[in-house]
Amino acid sequence: PEQVELLQLNQATSPVQMGFLLTEEFLLTSRGRKLGGWFVPTTDSTTQTAVIFAHDIGQNRLALLSLLAVLKETGLAGSFHFFLPDLG
């Protein structure tokens, strides 16, 4: 079963395909650069904490989908909001 889930993750191109809600948002850096990314809200309306992920050089936000899958599998995805920006 784990191999099937990994295969499905490799085919995912958005958190929506993994069962998450998302909005496209922008973050303005201190240097005035505008970074686009996915904001993935938690279903817990009392949560006020967001985690910002960063991918490696030469990658984009798609590289971060595996982290969301682990957080979902462990149940931690419901505890935080997430922002997955494109840094490059």
Coordinates of N, CA and C in Angstrom, one line a residue:
P1 N 0.8 -1.2 0.0 CA 0.0 0.0 0.0 C 0.8 1.3 0.0
E2 N 2.0 1.3 0.7 CA 2.8 2.5 0.7 C 3.4 2.8 -0.6
Q3 N 3.7 1.8 -1.4 CA 4.2 2.1 -2.8 C 3.2 2.7 -3.7
V4 N 1.9 2.3 -3.5 CA 0.8 2.8 -4.3 C 0.6 4.3 -3.9
E5 N 0.7 4.6 -2.7 CA 0.5 6.0 -2.2 C 1.7 6.9 -2.8
L6 N 2.9 6.3 -2.8 CA 4.1 7.1 -3.3 C 3.9 7.3 -4.8
L7 N 3.4 6.4 -5.5 CA 3.1 6.5 -7.0 C 2.1 7.6 -7.2
Q8 N 1.0 7.6 -6.4 CA 0.0 8.7 -6.5 C 0.6 10.0 -6.2
L9 N 1.5 10.1 -5.2 CA 2.1 11.4 -4.9 C 3.0 11.9 -6.0
N10 N 3.7 11.0 -6.7 CA 4.6 11.4 -7.8 C 3.7 12.0 -9.0
Q11 N 2.5 11.6 -9.1 CA 1.6 12.1 -10.1 C 0.9 13.3 -9.7
A12 N 0.9 13.7 -8.5 CA 0.2 14.9 -8.0 C 0.9 16.1 -8.5
T13 N 0.2 17.1 -8.9 CA 0.7 18.4 -9.4 C 0.2 19.5 -8.5
S14 N -0.5 19.2 -7.5 CA -1.1 20.2 -6.7 C -1.6 19.6 -5.3
P15 N -1.6 20.4 -4.3 CA -2.1 19.8 -3.0 C -3.6 19.5 -3.1
V16 N -4.3 20.1 -4.0 CA -5.8 19.8 -4.2 C -5.9 18.3 -4.6
Q17 N -5.0 17.8 -5.4 CA -5.1 16.4 -5.8 C -4.8 15.4 -4.6
M18 N -4.2 16.0 -3.6 CA -3.9 15.2 -2.4 C -5.0 15.4 -1.3
G19 N -6.1 16.1 -1.6 CA -7.2 16.3 -0.7 C -7.1 17.6 0.1
F20 N -6.2 18.5 -0.2 CA -6.1 19.8 0.5 C -6.8 20.9 -0.2
L21 N -7.2 21.9 0.5 CA -7.8 23.1 -0.1 C -6.6 24.0 -0.2
L22 N -6.6 25.0 -1.2 CA -5.6 25.9 -1.3 C -6.0 27.2 -2.0
T23 N -5.3 28.2 -1.8 CA -5.4 29.5 -2.6 C -4.1 29.9 -3.1
E24 N -4.0 30.6 -4.2 CA -2.8 31.1 -4.7 C -2.6 32.5 -4.0
E25 N -1.5 32.6 -3.3 CA -1.2 33.8 -2.6 C 0.2 34.4 -3.0
F26 N 0.5 35.6 -2.5 CA 1.8 36.2 -2.8 C 2.4 36.7 -1.5
L27 N 3.7 36.6 -1.4 CA 4.4 37.1 -0.2 C 5.4 38.1 -0.7
L28 N 5.4 39.3 -0.1 CA 6.3 40.3 -0.5 C 7.5 40.3 0.4
T29 N 8.7 40.1 -0.2 CA 9.9 40.0 0.7 C 10.4 41.3 1.1
S30 N 11.3 41.4 2.0 CA 11.9 42.6 2.5 C 12.7 43.4 1.4
R31 N 13.0 42.7 0.4 CA 13.7 43.3 -0.8 C 12.8 43.7 -1.9
G32 N 11.5 43.6 -1.6 CA 10.5 44.0 -2.6 C 10.1 42.9 -3.6
R33 N 10.6 41.7 -3.4 CA 10.3 40.7 -4.4 C 9.0 40.0 -4.1
K34 N 8.2 39.7 -5.1 CA 6.9 39.1 -4.9 C 7.0 37.6 -5.2
L35 N 6.8 36.8 -4.2 CA 6.8 35.3 -4.4 C 5.4 34.7 -4.4
G36 N 5.1 34.0 -5.5 CA 3.9 33.3 -5.6 C 4.0 32.0 -4.9
G37 N 2.8 31.5 -4.4 CA 2.8 30.2 -3.7 C 1.5 29.7 -3.4
W38 N 1.4 28.5 -2.9 CA 0.1 27.9 -2.5 C 0.0 28.2 -1.0
F39 N -1.1 28.7 -0.5 CA -1.5 28.8 0.9 C -2.5 27.6 1.1
V40 N -2.1 26.7 2.0 CA -2.9 25.5 2.3 C -3.4 25.7 3.8
P41 N -4.7 26.1 3.9 CA -5.2 26.3 5.3 C -5.5 25.0 6.0
T42 N -5.5 25.0 7.3 CA -5.9 23.9 8.1 C -7.4 24.0 8.2
T43 N -8.0 22.9 8.6 CA -9.5 22.8 8.8 C -9.8 23.3 10.2
D44 N -8.8 23.5 11.1 CA -8.9 23.9 12.4 C -9.0 25.5 12.5
S45 N -10.2 26.0 12.7 CA -10.4 27.5 12.6 C -9.7 28.2 13.7
T46 N -9.2 27.5 14.8 CA -8.6 28.2 15.9 C -7.1 28.4 15.6
T47 N -6.5 27.7 14.6 CA -5.1 27.7 14.4 C -4.6 29.1 13.9
Q48 N -3.6 29.6 14.5 CA -3.1 30.9 14.1 C -1.6 30.8 13.6
T49 N -1.1 29.6 13.4 CA 0.3 29.3 13.1 C 0.4 28.8 11.7
A50 N 1.3 29.4 10.9 CA 1.6 29.0 9.6 C 3.0 28.6 9.4
V51 N 3.3 27.5 8.7 CA 4.6 27.1 8.4 C 4.9 27.4 6.9
I52 N 6.1 28.0 6.7 CA 6.5 28.3 5.3 C 7.6 27.4 5.0
F53 N 7.4 26.6 3.9 CA 8.3 25.6 3.4 C 9.3 26.3 2.4
A54 N 10.5 25.8 2.3 CA 11.4 26.2 1.3 C 12.0 25.0 0.5
H55 N 12.0 25.2 -0.8 CA 12.5 24.1 -1.7 C 14.0 24.4 -2.0
D56 N 14.7 23.4 -2.6 CA 16.1 23.5 -3.0 C 16.2 24.4 -4.2
I57 N 17.4 24.9 -4.4 CA 17.7 25.7 -5.6 C 17.5 24.9 -6.8
G58 N 16.8 25.5 -7.8 CA 16.5 24.8 -9.1 C 15.2 24.0 -9.0
Q59 N 14.5 24.0 -7.9 CA 13.2 23.4 -7.8 C 12.1 24.4 -7.7
N60 N 10.9 23.9 -7.5 CA 9.8 24.8 -7.3 C 8.9 24.2 -6.3
R61 N 7.7 24.8 -6.1 CA 6.8 24.3 -5.0 C 6.4 22.9 -5.1
L62 N 6.4 22.3 -6.3 CA 6.0 20.9 -6.5 C 6.9 20.0 -5.7
A63 N 8.2 20.4 -5.5 CA 9.1 19.5 -4.7 C 8.7 19.4 -3.3
L64 N 7.8 20.3 -2.8 CA 7.3 20.3 -1.4 C 6.1 19.4 -1.2
L65 N 5.5 18.8 -2.2 CA 4.3 18.0 -2.0 C 4.6 16.8 -1.2
S66 N 5.8 16.2 -1.2 CA 6.1 15.1 -0.4 C 6.0 15.4 1.1
L67 N 6.4 16.6 1.5 CA 6.3 17.1 2.9 C 4.8 17.2 3.3
L68 N 4.0 17.7 2.4 CA 2.5 17.7 2.7 C 2.0 16.3 2.9
A69 N 2.4 15.4 2.1 CA 1.9 14.0 2.2 C 2.3 13.4 3.6
V70 N 3.5 13.7 4.0 CA 3.9 13.1 5.3 C 3.1 13.8 6.4
L71 N 2.9 15.1 6.3 CA 2.2 15.8 7.4 C 0.7 15.3 7.4
K72 N 0.2 15.0 6.3 CA -1.2 14.5 6.2 C -1.3 13.1 6.8
E73 N -0.3 12.3 6.5 CA -0.2 10.9 7.0 C -0.1 10.8 8.5
T74 N 0.7 11.8 9.0 CA 0.9 11.8 10.5 C -0.2 12.5 11.3
G75 N -1.1 13.2 10.6 CA -2.1 13.9 11.2 C -1.7 15.4 11.6
L76 N -0.5 15.8 11.3 CA -0.1 17.1 11.6 C -0.6 18.2 10.7
A77 N -1.1 17.8 9.5 CA -1.6 18.8 8.5 C -2.8 19.5 9.1
G78 N -3.5 19.0 10.0 CA -4.6 19.7 10.6 C -4.3 20.7 11.6
S79 N -3.0 20.7 12.0 CA -2.6 21.6 13.1 C -2.0 23.0 12.7
F80 N -1.7 23.1 11.4 CA -1.0 24.3 10.9 C -1.5 24.7 9.5
H81 N -1.4 26.0 9.2 CA -1.5 26.4 7.9 C -0.2 26.3 7.2
F82 N -0.1 26.2 5.9 CA 1.1 26.0 5.2 C 1.2 26.9 4.0
F83 N 2.4 27.5 3.7 CA 2.7 28.3 2.6 C 3.8 27.6 1.8
L84 N 3.6 27.3 0.5 CA 4.6 26.7 -0.3 C 4.9 27.6 -1.5
P85 N 5.9 28.4 -1.3 CA 6.2 29.4 -2.3 C 7.2 28.9 -3.4
D86 N 7.2 29.6 -4.5 CA 8.2 29.4 -5.5 C 9.3 30.4 -5.2
L87 N 10.5 29.9 -4.9 CA 11.6 30.8 -4.5 C 12.5 31.2 -5.7
G88 N 12.4 30.5 -6.7 CA 13.4 30.7 -7.8 C 12.9 31.6 -8.8

